[in-house]
Short mmCIF file of C-alpha atoms in Angstrom, two decimals:
data_model
loop_
_atom_site.label_atom_id
_atom_site.label_comp_id
_atom_site.label_asym_id
_atom_site.label_seq_id
_atom_site.Cartn_x
_atom_site.Cartn_y
_atom_site.Cartn_z
CA MET A 10 -0.04 0.00 0.02
CA ILE A 11 1.41 3.32 -1.15
CA GLN A 12 0.88 6.20 1.24
CA THR A 13 0.42 9.57 -0.35
CA LEU A 14 2.27 12.37 1.54
CA VAL A 15 0.76 15.71 1.65
CA ARG A 16 3.14 18.59 2.10
CA PRO A 17 1.95 21.04 4.73
CA PRO A 18 1.22 24.53 3.45
CA ARG A 19 4.01 26.99 3.79
CA ARG A 20 3.57 29.57 6.54
CA THR A 21 3.09 33.06 5.20
CA ARG A 22 3.63 36.24 7.12
CA LEU A 23 0.33 38.12 7.31
CA ALA A 24 0.63 41.82 6.63
CA PRO A 25 -0.30 43.97 9.69
CA THR A 26 -3.85 45.35 9.62
CA ARG A 27 -3.80 49.07 9.22
CA ALA A 28 -5.57 50.87 12.05
CA LEU A 29 -8.62 52.68 10.86
CA SER A 30 -8.71 56.40 11.16
CA THR A 31 -11.56 58.05 13.01
CA THR A 32 -13.29 59.15 9.84
CA GLU A 33 -13.16 55.58 8.46
CA GLN A 34 -14.56 54.15 11.75
CA LEU A 35 -17.52 56.63 11.68
CA ARG A 36 -18.03 55.95 8.05
CA ARG A 37 -18.32 52.33 8.62
CA ARG A 38 -20.66 52.86 11.47
CA LEU A 39 -22.88 55.16 9.38
CA LEU A 40 -22.66 53.42 5.95
CA GLY A 41 -21.21 50.00 6.33
CA ARG A 42 -18.06 48.69 4.75
CA PRO A 43 -16.78 50.71 1.73
CA ARG A 44 -17.36 49.19 -1.59
CA THR A 45 -14.62 48.62 -4.21
CA ALA A 46 -14.31 50.51 -7.37
CA GLN A 47 -15.46 47.37 -9.31
CA GLU A 48 -18.56 47.09 -7.28
CA LYS A 49 -19.45 50.71 -7.82
CA LEU A 50 -18.96 50.38 -11.51
CA TRP A 51 -21.28 47.44 -11.69
CA GLY A 52 -23.61 49.12 -9.49
CA TRP A 53 -24.05 51.57 -12.44
CA LEU A 54 -23.58 49.27 -15.35
CA GLY A 55 -25.93 46.51 -14.37
CA PRO A 56 -29.03 48.64 -14.18
CA ALA A 57 -27.93 50.55 -17.28
CA MET A 58 -27.71 47.54 -19.43
CA LEU A 59 -31.08 46.24 -18.25
CA THR A 60 -32.50 49.66 -18.86
CA VAL A 61 -31.56 49.28 -22.55
CA VAL A 62 -33.25 45.90 -22.71
CA GLY A 63 -36.28 47.38 -21.01
CA GLY A 64 -36.35 50.31 -23.33
CA ILE A 65 -36.27 48.12 -26.43
CA LEU A 66 -39.21 46.06 -25.09
CA ARG A 67 -41.21 49.20 -24.18
CA PHE A 68 -40.53 51.25 -27.42
CA TRP A 69 -41.04 48.16 -29.72
CA ASN A 70 -44.25 48.71 -31.64
CA VAL A 71 -45.46 51.05 -28.97
CA GLY A 72 -47.71 52.67 -31.54
CA ARG A 73 -50.00 49.70 -31.71
CA PRO A 74 -52.87 50.00 -31.64
CA HIS A 75 -53.18 53.22 -33.65
CA GLN A 76 -56.14 54.28 -31.61
CA LEU A 77 -56.89 55.93 -28.25
CA ILE A 78 -57.32 53.31 -25.59
CA PHE A 79 -58.87 53.57 -22.16
CA ASP A 80 -58.03 56.99 -20.64
CA GLU A 81 -55.81 58.11 -23.46
CA THR A 82 -58.95 59.71 -24.79
CA TYR A 83 -58.46 62.45 -22.14
CA TYR A 84 -54.73 62.82 -21.60
CA VAL A 85 -53.48 62.46 -25.18
CA LYS A 86 -55.92 65.12 -26.48
CA GLU A 87 -55.39 67.36 -23.43
CA GLY A 88 -51.68 67.18 -24.01
CA TRP A 89 -52.05 68.41 -27.61
CA SER A 90 -54.39 71.16 -26.39
CA LEU A 91 -51.71 72.34 -24.01
CA MET A 92 -49.07 72.42 -26.82
CA ARG A 93 -51.44 74.35 -29.17
CA PHE A 94 -53.22 76.73 -26.77
CA GLY A 95 -51.35 76.61 -23.52
CA TYR A 96 -54.31 75.21 -21.62
CA GLU A 97 -56.99 72.65 -22.05
CA ARG A 98 -59.92 73.40 -24.37
CA LYS A 99 -63.15 71.60 -24.74
CA GLN A 100 -64.02 69.36 -27.69
CA ASP A 101 -66.85 71.72 -29.00
CA LYS A 102 -69.58 69.51 -30.42
CA THR A 103 -71.36 72.61 -31.71
CA THR A 104 -68.88 72.83 -34.72
CA GLY A 105 -70.33 69.86 -36.26
CA ILE A 106 -67.11 68.04 -36.91
CA THR A 107 -66.56 66.26 -33.46
CA ASN A 108 -69.34 63.68 -33.35
CA ASN A 109 -66.49 61.22 -33.07
CA PRO A 110 -63.49 63.14 -31.78
CA ASP A 111 -61.39 60.03 -30.98
CA SER A 112 -61.61 58.79 -34.68
CA LEU A 113 -60.85 62.33 -35.97
CA PHE A 114 -57.91 62.60 -33.59
CA THR A 115 -56.51 59.13 -34.65
CA MET A 116 -56.61 60.22 -38.21
CA GLY A 117 -54.52 63.19 -37.41
CA ASN A 118 -57.28 65.90 -37.49
CA PRO A 119 -56.45 68.44 -34.68
CA HIS A 120 -59.63 70.50 -35.36
CA ILE A 121 -61.59 68.83 -32.55
CA TYR A 122 -61.31 71.85 -30.06
CA GLY A 123 -63.75 74.68 -29.75
CA SER A 124 -62.79 78.01 -28.12
CA ASN A 125 -64.13 77.24 -24.56
CA PRO A 126 -61.71 76.29 -21.79
CA ASP A 127 -62.21 72.66 -20.45
CA PHE A 128 -62.34 71.85 -16.76
CA VAL A 129 -59.84 69.07 -15.84
CA VAL A 130 -59.19 67.19 -12.70
CA HIS A 131 -55.45 66.71 -12.86
CA PRO A 132 -52.57 69.29 -12.89
CA PRO A 133 -50.81 69.84 -16.18
CA MET A 134 -47.20 68.33 -15.79
CA GLY A 135 -47.85 64.87 -17.15
CA LYS A 136 -49.86 66.27 -20.02
CA TRP A 137 -47.11 68.67 -20.87
CA LEU A 138 -44.82 65.69 -21.37
CA ILE A 139 -47.31 63.83 -23.46
CA GLY A 140 -47.86 66.87 -25.56
CA LEU A 141 -44.08 67.17 -26.02
CA GLY A 142 -44.00 63.67 -27.55
CA GLU A 143 -46.83 64.65 -29.80
CA SER A 144 -44.98 67.83 -30.99
CA LEU A 145 -41.84 65.85 -31.70
CA PHE A 146 -43.45 63.00 -33.81
CA GLY A 147 -46.70 64.65 -35.03
CA ILE A 148 -50.30 64.48 -33.85
CA ASN A 149 -51.11 61.46 -36.23
CA SER A 150 -48.25 59.43 -34.62
CA SER A 151 -49.43 57.05 -32.01
CA PHE A 152 -45.71 56.49 -31.23
CA GLY A 153 -45.53 60.26 -30.31
CA TRP A 154 -48.71 59.81 -28.09
CA ARG A 155 -46.89 57.30 -25.92
CA PHE A 156 -43.30 58.50 -26.25
CA ALA A 157 -43.27 60.29 -22.93
CA VAL A 158 -44.65 57.37 -20.96
CA ALA A 159 -42.31 54.89 -22.61
CA THR A 160 -39.31 57.19 -21.76
CA THR A 161 -40.28 57.57 -18.08
CA GLY A 162 -41.10 53.91 -17.73
CA THR A 163 -37.75 52.95 -19.19
CA LEU A 164 -35.77 55.43 -17.07
CA SER A 165 -37.55 53.90 -13.96
CA ILE A 166 -35.79 50.71 -14.58
CA TYR A 167 -32.49 52.34 -14.03
CA LEU A 168 -33.68 54.34 -11.08
CA VAL A 169 -34.98 51.22 -9.21
CA GLY A 170 -31.43 49.76 -9.75
CA ARG A 171 -29.80 52.77 -8.31
CA ALA A 172 -32.31 52.69 -5.39
CA ALA A 173 -31.47 49.15 -4.72
CA TRP A 174 -27.72 50.00 -4.82
CA HIS A 175 -28.08 52.69 -2.07
CA LEU A 176 -30.13 50.31 -0.04
CA PHE A 177 -28.10 47.12 -0.20
CA ARG A 178 -24.78 48.30 -1.61
CA SER A 179 -24.69 45.25 -3.89
CA PRO A 180 -24.35 45.35 -7.69
CA LEU A 181 -25.94 41.91 -8.02
CA LEU A 182 -29.00 43.11 -6.08
CA ALA A 183 -29.10 46.32 -8.06
CA ALA A 184 -29.13 44.38 -11.24
CA ILE A 185 -31.87 42.02 -9.88
CA ALA A 186 -34.03 45.04 -9.06
CA SER A 187 -33.79 46.53 -12.58
CA LEU A 188 -34.48 43.14 -13.99
CA LEU A 189 -37.71 42.58 -11.97
CA LEU A 190 -39.04 46.05 -12.88
CA CYS A 191 -38.06 45.42 -16.47
CA PHE A 192 -40.36 42.36 -16.53
CA GLU A 193 -43.05 43.83 -14.19
CA GLY A 194 -46.36 43.62 -16.21
CA SER A 195 -48.35 46.69 -14.86
CA GLU A 196 -45.24 48.87 -15.21
CA PHE A 197 -44.68 47.56 -18.71
CA VAL A 198 -48.36 48.15 -19.81
CA MET A 199 -48.50 51.63 -18.32
CA SER A 200 -45.11 52.46 -20.05
CA ARG A 201 -46.93 51.87 -23.42
CA THR A 202 -50.24 53.67 -22.62
CA GLY A 203 -50.54 57.45 -22.74
CA ILE A 204 -51.97 58.06 -19.29
CA LEU A 205 -50.40 59.70 -16.28
CA ASP A 206 -49.85 56.95 -13.58
CA ILE A 207 -46.43 55.89 -14.88
CA MET A 208 -45.21 59.50 -14.50
CA VAL A 209 -46.40 59.69 -10.89
CA MET A 210 -44.39 56.49 -10.31
CA PHE A 211 -41.36 57.94 -12.08
CA TRP A 212 -41.20 61.17 -10.30
CA ALA A 213 -41.73 59.66 -6.82
CA LEU A 214 -39.01 57.16 -7.53
CA ALA A 215 -36.65 59.86 -8.80
CA GLY A 216 -37.22 61.72 -5.43
CA PHE A 217 -36.61 58.49 -3.53
CA VAL A 218 -33.34 57.86 -5.18
CA ALA A 219 -32.28 61.52 -4.60
CA LEU A 220 -32.99 61.21 -0.84
CA LEU A 221 -31.01 57.94 -0.76
CA ALA A 222 -28.17 59.74 -2.50
CA ASP A 223 -28.57 62.56 0.08
CA ARG A 224 -28.38 60.06 2.95
CA ALA A 225 -25.11 58.49 1.63
CA ARG A 226 -23.62 61.96 1.07
CA THR A 227 -24.46 63.69 4.31
CA ARG A 228 -23.49 60.70 6.34
CA GLY A 229 -20.00 61.02 4.83
CA ILE A 230 -19.94 64.70 5.68
CA LEU A 231 -21.09 63.92 9.20
CA ALA A 232 -18.38 61.33 9.69
CA ARG A 233 -15.67 63.59 8.37
CA LYS A 234 -16.80 66.65 10.46
CA VAL A 235 -17.18 64.69 13.73
CA ALA A 236 -13.91 62.92 13.14
CA ALA A 237 -12.14 66.30 12.65
CA MET A 238 -13.62 67.50 15.94
CA LYS A 239 -12.59 64.38 17.75
CA ASP A 240 -9.06 64.44 16.46
CA ALA A 241 -8.82 68.16 17.31
CA GLY A 242 -10.16 67.50 20.82
CA THR A 243 -13.11 69.85 20.30
CA TRP A 244 -15.92 67.32 20.16
CA ASP A 245 -16.92 67.72 23.76
CA ALA A 246 -17.79 71.31 23.03
CA HIS A 247 -20.08 70.30 20.18
CA ASP A 248 -21.45 66.91 21.10
CA LEU A 249 -24.85 68.43 22.23
CA ALA A 250 -26.01 69.04 18.59
CA GLY A 251 -23.16 67.99 16.20
CA PRO A 252 -22.19 69.88 13.11
CA TRP A 253 -24.31 71.48 10.39
CA LEU A 254 -24.41 69.30 7.26
CA GLY A 255 -24.59 71.98 4.57
CA TRP A 256 -27.11 72.82 1.88
CA ARG A 257 -27.73 69.23 0.81
CA PRO A 258 -28.23 69.67 -2.96
CA TRP A 259 -29.74 66.14 -3.28
CA ARG A 260 -32.53 67.19 -1.09
CA TRP A 261 -33.31 70.13 -3.51
CA VAL A 262 -33.32 67.61 -6.41
CA ALA A 263 -35.72 65.49 -4.50
CA ALA A 264 -37.91 68.51 -3.75
CA VAL A 265 -38.09 69.39 -7.51
CA CYS A 266 -38.88 65.78 -8.41
CA LEU A 267 -41.67 65.52 -5.78
CA GLY A 268 -43.08 68.78 -6.83
CA LEU A 269 -43.31 67.49 -10.36
CA ASP A 270 -45.01 64.40 -8.91
CA VAL A 271 -47.67 66.52 -7.26
CA ALA A 272 -47.97 68.49 -10.51
CA THR A 273 -48.73 65.32 -12.40
CA LYS A 274 -51.34 63.96 -9.96
CA TRP A 275 -52.16 65.11 -6.53
CA SER A 276 -51.57 61.71 -5.05
CA GLY A 277 -47.88 62.51 -5.38
CA GLY A 278 -48.33 64.76 -2.35
CA TYR A 279 -48.36 61.70 -0.17
CA TYR A 280 -44.93 60.82 -1.34
CA LEU A 281 -43.66 64.34 -0.65
CA ALA A 282 -44.97 64.00 2.89
CA VAL A 283 -43.82 60.44 3.71
CA PHE A 284 -40.33 60.87 2.11
CA CYS A 285 -39.65 64.11 3.85
CA VAL A 286 -40.36 62.54 7.22
CA MET A 287 -38.52 59.48 6.41
CA SER A 288 -35.36 61.59 5.45
CA VAL A 289 -35.47 63.44 8.71
CA LEU A 290 -35.74 60.10 10.59
CA TRP A 291 -32.43 59.06 8.77
CA ASP A 292 -30.87 62.25 10.17
CA VAL A 293 -32.11 61.35 13.64
CA GLY A 294 -30.38 57.96 13.38
CA ALA A 295 -27.18 59.40 11.98
CA ARG A 296 -26.68 61.98 14.69
CA ARG A 297 -27.53 59.41 17.32
CA SER A 298 -25.00 57.07 15.99
CA VAL A 299 -22.03 59.47 16.15
CA GLY A 300 -22.75 60.25 19.74
CA VAL A 301 -24.70 63.55 19.60
CA ARG A 302 -26.27 63.88 22.98
CA ARG A 303 -29.44 65.96 22.07
CA TRP A 304 -29.89 64.14 18.78
CA ILE A 305 -33.83 64.80 18.51
CA SER A 306 -33.61 68.48 19.16
CA ALA A 307 -30.40 68.82 17.10
CA THR A 308 -32.03 67.10 14.09
CA PHE A 309 -35.10 69.34 14.40
CA LEU A 310 -33.19 72.56 14.41
CA LYS A 311 -30.38 71.66 12.08
CA ASP A 312 -32.03 69.29 9.63
CA ALA A 313 -35.89 68.92 9.91
CA LEU A 314 -36.70 72.68 10.12
CA PRO A 315 -34.61 73.95 7.19
CA ALA A 316 -35.74 70.91 5.13
CA ALA A 317 -39.45 71.62 5.81
CA VAL A 318 -38.94 75.24 4.72
CA TYR A 319 -37.01 74.81 1.52
CA MET A 320 -38.34 71.36 0.36
CA VAL A 321 -41.96 72.51 0.66
CA ALA A 322 -41.08 75.83 -0.83
CA VAL A 323 -39.27 74.33 -3.82
CA ALA A 324 -42.00 71.72 -4.35
CA VAL A 325 -44.72 74.37 -4.22
CA GLY A 326 -42.69 76.59 -6.62
CA THR A 327 -42.16 73.71 -9.06
CA TYR A 328 -45.90 72.97 -8.92
CA LEU A 329 -46.78 76.54 -9.79
CA ILE A 330 -44.26 76.76 -12.67
CA THR A 331 -46.07 73.83 -14.35
CA TRP A 332 -49.22 76.01 -14.62
CA ILE A 333 -47.34 78.57 -16.71
CA GLY A 334 -49.70 78.05 -19.62
CA TRP A 335 -52.69 78.58 -17.52
CA PHE A 336 -51.21 81.80 -15.96
CA SER A 337 -50.28 83.12 -19.39
CA HIS A 338 -53.80 82.73 -20.94
CA PRO A 339 -56.69 84.81 -19.64
CA GLY A 340 -59.16 82.56 -21.33
CA ALA A 341 -58.02 79.42 -19.38
CA TYR A 342 -60.57 77.84 -17.06
CA ASP A 343 -61.31 79.86 -13.90
CA ARG A 344 -58.38 82.18 -14.78
CA GLN A 345 -60.54 85.23 -14.23
CA TRP A 346 -62.43 83.81 -11.10
CA ALA A 347 -60.67 86.22 -8.70
CA ALA A 348 -61.48 89.28 -10.81
CA ASP A 349 -65.13 88.13 -10.91
CA ASN A 350 -65.07 87.47 -7.14
CA PRO A 351 -63.30 90.22 -5.40
CA ALA A 352 -61.79 89.23 -2.11
CA VAL A 353 -62.84 90.53 1.37
CA LYS A 354 -60.32 90.13 4.03
CA ASN A 355 -61.16 87.58 6.66
CA ASP A 356 -62.30 89.87 9.42
CA GLY A 357 -64.40 87.07 11.04
CA ILE A 358 -67.55 89.24 10.50
CA SER A 359 -68.27 89.77 6.82
CA PRO A 360 -70.07 86.74 5.31
CA ASP A 361 -67.94 86.94 2.13
CA SER A 362 -64.64 87.12 3.95
CA HIS A 363 -61.93 84.95 2.21
CA LEU A 364 -59.11 83.12 3.95
CA PHE A 365 -56.65 83.83 1.09
CA ALA A 366 -57.72 87.41 0.38
CA TRP A 367 -53.99 88.48 0.63
CA LEU A 368 -52.95 86.44 -2.37
CA PRO A 369 -52.66 87.95 -5.87
CA ASP A 370 -55.55 87.38 -8.04
CA PRO A 371 -53.92 84.89 -10.34
CA LEU A 372 -52.96 82.66 -7.33
CA ARG A 373 -56.31 83.06 -5.71
CA SER A 374 -57.96 81.91 -9.01
CA LEU A 375 -55.65 78.86 -9.13
CA TRP A 376 -56.56 78.04 -5.53
CA GLN A 377 -60.21 78.09 -6.40
CA TYR A 378 -59.70 75.94 -9.43
CA ASN A 379 -57.73 73.45 -7.40
CA VAL A 380 -60.56 73.25 -4.84
CA GLU A 381 -62.98 72.60 -7.72
CA MET A 382 -60.68 69.84 -9.11
CA TYR A 383 -60.51 68.18 -5.72
CA LYS A 384 -64.31 68.09 -5.40
CA ALA A 385 -64.72 66.74 -8.80
CA ALA A 386 -62.22 64.07 -8.32
CA LEU A 387 -64.00 62.95 -5.15
CA SER A 388 -67.44 62.93 -7.04
CA ILE A 389 -66.22 60.11 -9.55
CA THR A 390 -68.31 57.39 -8.07
CA GLN A 391 -70.16 55.87 -11.09
CA PRO A 392 -69.79 52.05 -11.29
CA HIS A 393 -67.26 50.70 -13.79
CA PRO A 394 -66.99 47.03 -14.80
CA TYR A 395 -63.22 46.90 -13.88
CA GLU A 396 -63.19 49.00 -10.71
CA SER A 397 -61.44 47.30 -7.71
CA ASN A 398 -60.93 47.82 -4.08
CA PRO A 399 -57.44 48.68 -2.85
CA TRP A 400 -57.52 45.61 -0.57
CA SER A 401 -57.14 43.41 -3.72
CA TRP A 402 -54.19 45.35 -5.43
CA MET A 403 -51.33 43.33 -4.08
CA LEU A 404 -52.80 40.08 -5.32
CA GLN A 405 -53.92 41.60 -8.67
CA THR A 406 -57.33 40.02 -8.50
CA ARG A 407 -59.03 42.50 -10.80
CA PRO A 408 -56.75 43.78 -13.43
CA THR A 409 -57.97 46.60 -15.77
CA SER A 410 -58.83 45.84 -19.30
CA PHE A 411 -57.55 48.74 -21.34
CA PHE A 412 -58.41 47.37 -24.77
CA TYR A 413 -60.17 44.29 -26.26
CA GLU A 414 -61.15 43.47 -29.83
CA SER A 415 -62.25 40.30 -31.71
CA PRO A 416 -60.36 40.39 -35.05
CA PRO A 417 -61.52 38.26 -37.92
CA PRO A 418 -60.66 34.52 -37.83
CA HIS A 419 -58.09 34.73 -40.67
CA GLU A 420 -55.85 36.95 -38.62
CA CYS A 421 -55.13 34.20 -36.04
CA GLY A 422 -55.92 30.99 -37.93
CA ALA A 423 -58.65 30.10 -35.45
CA ALA A 424 -62.41 30.20 -35.14
CA GLN A 425 -62.26 33.19 -32.85
CA CYS A 426 -59.44 35.71 -32.22
CA SER A 427 -58.64 38.14 -29.39
CA LYS A 428 -56.56 41.26 -29.26
CA ALA A 429 -56.26 42.59 -25.67
CA ILE A 430 -54.25 44.94 -23.55
CA THR A 431 -54.76 44.19 -19.88
CA SER A 432 -52.98 46.01 -17.05
CA LEU A 433 -52.11 42.85 -15.12
CA GLY A 434 -49.06 42.81 -12.91
CA ASN A 435 -46.48 40.09 -13.17
CA VAL A 436 -47.94 37.73 -10.52
CA GLY A 437 -44.51 36.26 -9.87
CA ILE A 438 -43.55 39.67 -8.51
CA TRP A 439 -46.86 40.83 -6.88
CA TRP A 440 -47.71 37.47 -5.19
CA PHE A 441 -44.05 37.01 -3.91
CA GLY A 442 -44.00 40.74 -2.89
CA THR A 443 -47.03 40.26 -0.69
CA VAL A 444 -45.08 37.69 1.26
CA ALA A 445 -41.88 39.87 1.09
CA LEU A 446 -43.68 42.84 2.68
CA ALA A 447 -44.65 40.73 5.66
CA VAL A 448 -41.00 39.82 6.09
CA LEU A 449 -39.99 43.44 5.81
CA LEU A 450 -42.53 44.37 8.44
CA PHE A 451 -40.83 41.92 10.86
CA CYS A 452 -37.34 43.23 9.93
CA TRP A 453 -38.42 46.75 10.28
CA LEU A 454 -40.36 46.52 13.64
CA LEU A 455 -38.27 43.86 15.50
CA ARG A 456 -34.80 44.30 13.92
CA ARG A 457 -35.09 48.11 13.16
CA ASP A 458 -33.70 47.57 9.58
CA TRP A 459 -33.97 51.08 8.12
CA ARG A 460 -34.09 49.50 4.53
CA ALA A 461 -37.25 47.65 5.27
CA GLY A 462 -38.79 50.86 6.67
CA ALA A 463 -37.81 52.93 3.60
CA ILE A 464 -39.40 50.39 1.25
CA TRP A 465 -42.55 50.12 3.29
CA GLY A 466 -42.68 53.91 3.30
CA GLY A 467 -42.84 53.86 -0.57
CA VAL A 468 -45.45 51.25 -0.63
CA ALA A 469 -47.54 53.04 1.97
CA ALA A 470 -47.47 56.37 0.39
CA GLY A 471 -48.77 54.93 -2.89
CA TRP A 472 -51.29 52.44 -1.54
CA PHE A 473 -52.69 53.41 1.87
CA PRO A 474 -54.28 56.83 0.82
CA TRP A 475 -56.68 55.04 -1.48
CA PHE A 476 -58.36 53.16 1.41
CA GLN A 477 -60.04 56.50 2.49
CA TYR A 478 -61.50 56.80 -0.98
CA GLN A 479 -63.11 53.34 -1.32
CA GLN A 480 -66.44 54.93 -2.26
CA ARG A 481 -64.68 56.49 -5.42
CA THR A 482 -64.23 54.65 -8.70
CA ILE A 483 -60.71 53.33 -8.49
CA PHE A 484 -58.67 50.80 -10.42
CA THR A 485 -55.94 48.22 -9.86
CA PHE A 486 -53.62 49.89 -12.23
CA TYR A 487 -53.13 52.82 -9.74
CA SER A 488 -50.98 50.19 -7.88
CA VAL A 489 -48.17 50.74 -10.61
CA VAL A 490 -47.26 53.97 -8.48
CA PHE A 491 -45.73 51.74 -5.78
CA SER A 492 -44.68 48.79 -7.89
CA PRO A 493 -40.84 49.78 -7.66
CA TYR A 494 -41.16 49.38 -3.84
CA VAL A 495 -42.83 45.92 -4.34
CA VAL A 496 -39.88 45.06 -6.45
CA LEU A 497 -37.44 46.30 -3.74
CA ALA A 498 -39.26 44.24 -1.15
CA CYS A 499 -38.66 41.13 -3.30
CA VAL A 500 -35.10 42.06 -3.65
CA PHE A 501 -34.67 42.44 0.06
CA VAL A 502 -35.94 38.90 0.65
CA LEU A 503 -33.87 37.53 -2.29
CA GLY A 504 -30.86 39.00 -0.58
CA LEU A 505 -31.77 37.03 2.50
CA MET A 506 -32.10 33.91 0.42
CA LEU A 507 -28.61 34.48 -1.10
CA GLY A 508 -27.22 34.54 2.48
CA PRO A 509 -24.45 36.43 4.08
CA VAL A 510 -20.78 36.61 2.75
CA THR A 511 -19.70 34.24 5.53
CA ALA A 512 -22.20 31.48 4.60
CA ASP A 513 -20.80 28.07 3.75
CA ALA A 514 -20.70 26.68 0.15
CA ARG A 515 -23.78 24.58 0.47
CA ARG A 516 -25.81 27.49 1.89
CA VAL A 517 -24.53 29.74 -1.00
CA LEU A 518 -25.32 27.08 -3.62
CA PHE A 519 -28.99 26.77 -2.20
CA GLY A 520 -29.40 30.49 -2.29
CA LYS A 521 -28.21 30.97 -5.93
CA VAL A 522 -30.50 28.06 -7.09
CA ALA A 523 -33.43 29.46 -5.39
CA VAL A 524 -32.92 33.10 -6.63
CA GLY A 525 -32.00 31.91 -10.06
CA GLY A 526 -35.24 29.85 -10.22
CA TYR A 527 -37.23 32.64 -9.16
CA LEU A 528 -35.81 35.00 -11.78
CA LEU A 529 -36.46 32.38 -14.41
CA LEU A 530 -39.99 32.12 -13.27
CA VAL A 531 -40.55 35.92 -13.44
CA THR A 532 -39.15 36.00 -17.03
CA ALA A 533 -41.09 33.06 -18.07
CA LEU A 534 -44.36 34.77 -16.78
CA PHE A 535 -43.33 37.91 -18.68
CA ILE A 536 -42.97 35.92 -21.98
CA PHE A 537 -46.31 34.09 -21.26
CA PHE A 538 -48.38 37.28 -20.64
CA TRP A 539 -46.59 39.28 -23.42
CA PRO A 540 -49.52 38.83 -25.92
CA ILE A 541 -52.07 40.37 -23.58
CA TRP A 542 -49.78 43.18 -22.58
CA THR A 543 -49.00 44.29 -26.09
CA GLY A 544 -52.36 43.70 -27.95
CA GLN A 545 -51.06 40.68 -30.07
CA VAL A 546 -53.73 38.86 -32.23
CA ILE A 547 -54.05 35.36 -30.73
CA PRO A 548 -56.73 32.61 -30.69
CA GLN A 549 -59.33 33.28 -28.20
CA THR A 550 -58.47 29.99 -26.48
CA HIS A 551 -54.91 31.33 -25.95
CA TRP A 552 -56.41 34.42 -24.43
CA GLN A 553 -58.49 32.31 -22.13
CA TRP A 554 -55.46 30.40 -20.99
CA ARG A 555 -54.07 33.61 -19.64
CA MET A 556 -57.32 34.45 -17.84
CA TRP A 557 -56.55 32.40 -14.80
CA PHE A 558 -59.43 33.62 -12.67
CA PRO A 559 -63.02 34.67 -13.52
CA SER A 560 -62.15 38.01 -12.08
CA TRP A 561 -59.50 38.67 -14.58
CA VAL A 562 -62.05 38.53 -17.53
#
């Protein structure tokens, strides 16, 4: 018997570990371990490459069908009216040419407007963007009608990857987040339909990413300033409140984005409120972590109070700027309301006293118009076959049918054909996301994981407000606004499945197989539902295969 001799490994001298500076110690406490240049590079490149893929999918044949579908009948025509007149005009049926304005508009006939202003229930920002696409590609181009939504939907894929990078500091998880949003069904359909909700999602997500960038930047500044004080021996004189963190440009960017969100639909106001509070809570945690003794009062005076002033001011200013067309045209709806209703100062006695009598007439008129818009939005209560309760949104039990036709049999080679566009979320993401949110709630409340709280904040701001309007006619596709945060919840749990860096080989293999299998499932579901997301002509039996539940029909 031959015995194999194994040579023992040669001893190597370990390089002495360099002591961390005070700044590095504080940075690790506030931001975790520093990432390598390669990790940072892939944190950009991974989402960018998937954004290209998502853009190709969203822009491919986005002009089909060449007709106005669902609420495009409002926003596409209102967008063109803004570009032509600066404000929304009515389709005047007294002219005799507007018996079927949708058909005329589809044929490229812009003469569907009268001279009277139209009363609308949403601010103008999203319609300005839709109108810009129409101006670039022509009124008879359905590609132009949907150019703006396809652009914002595509850019959102990149933004969710950047959000994941800031949350998890992992290029792999950043790429997974972009991949999931790329293949998310409701985001995909809304990126190909000329209505406003995808833009509400985009601006809120852009504000979220800006605040995450602000968190990383200001914690680095805080670590550096506190370390300088400690090294100089002056920290004891400043530890009651800690240093001022500067003007924080990323917060200004977030304020602009959230102002544009409100200027697209008022529901964006909930994101402004939730994200501002969330950002301040991050400041509380940062000051407490570095040893500030009065961390609550210090945060209030040095962070929260300035943020409340300039973020709200910037958001309101941004909102007002989007009404520039309305301000510039005396004939716009309610533009002359203040002149027709002179203000009486609120003296508490006069019956006609007005709370905002001190405002200039144009702003007072806009305030009145906004009050009317809010009342009108609440009054939309007529039944609709595809309305749904917000309780059902996470499970996607009642998706909205945007378009359905039965083409002639020769177009699909079967006895009956179907051509449908249904705003159905990728159930692999939404159903898994429902479980993931429960996991995040546990991690947030019991483990105090700030990332879980941030993701829940994004979900809550887009979802919870609708529970107070259950008497109103509302639809499942509104859930697209918080779909990026559902994706981030899935990524959070997928990261747990992959395991920590210290896990053994068997644990790592199990995690990779589980995560890889899940991503393949999501991709397969995207391919399977593609025909009913893009209006493909298929045999009716194939359409029925995709209607898994009676409530989907």
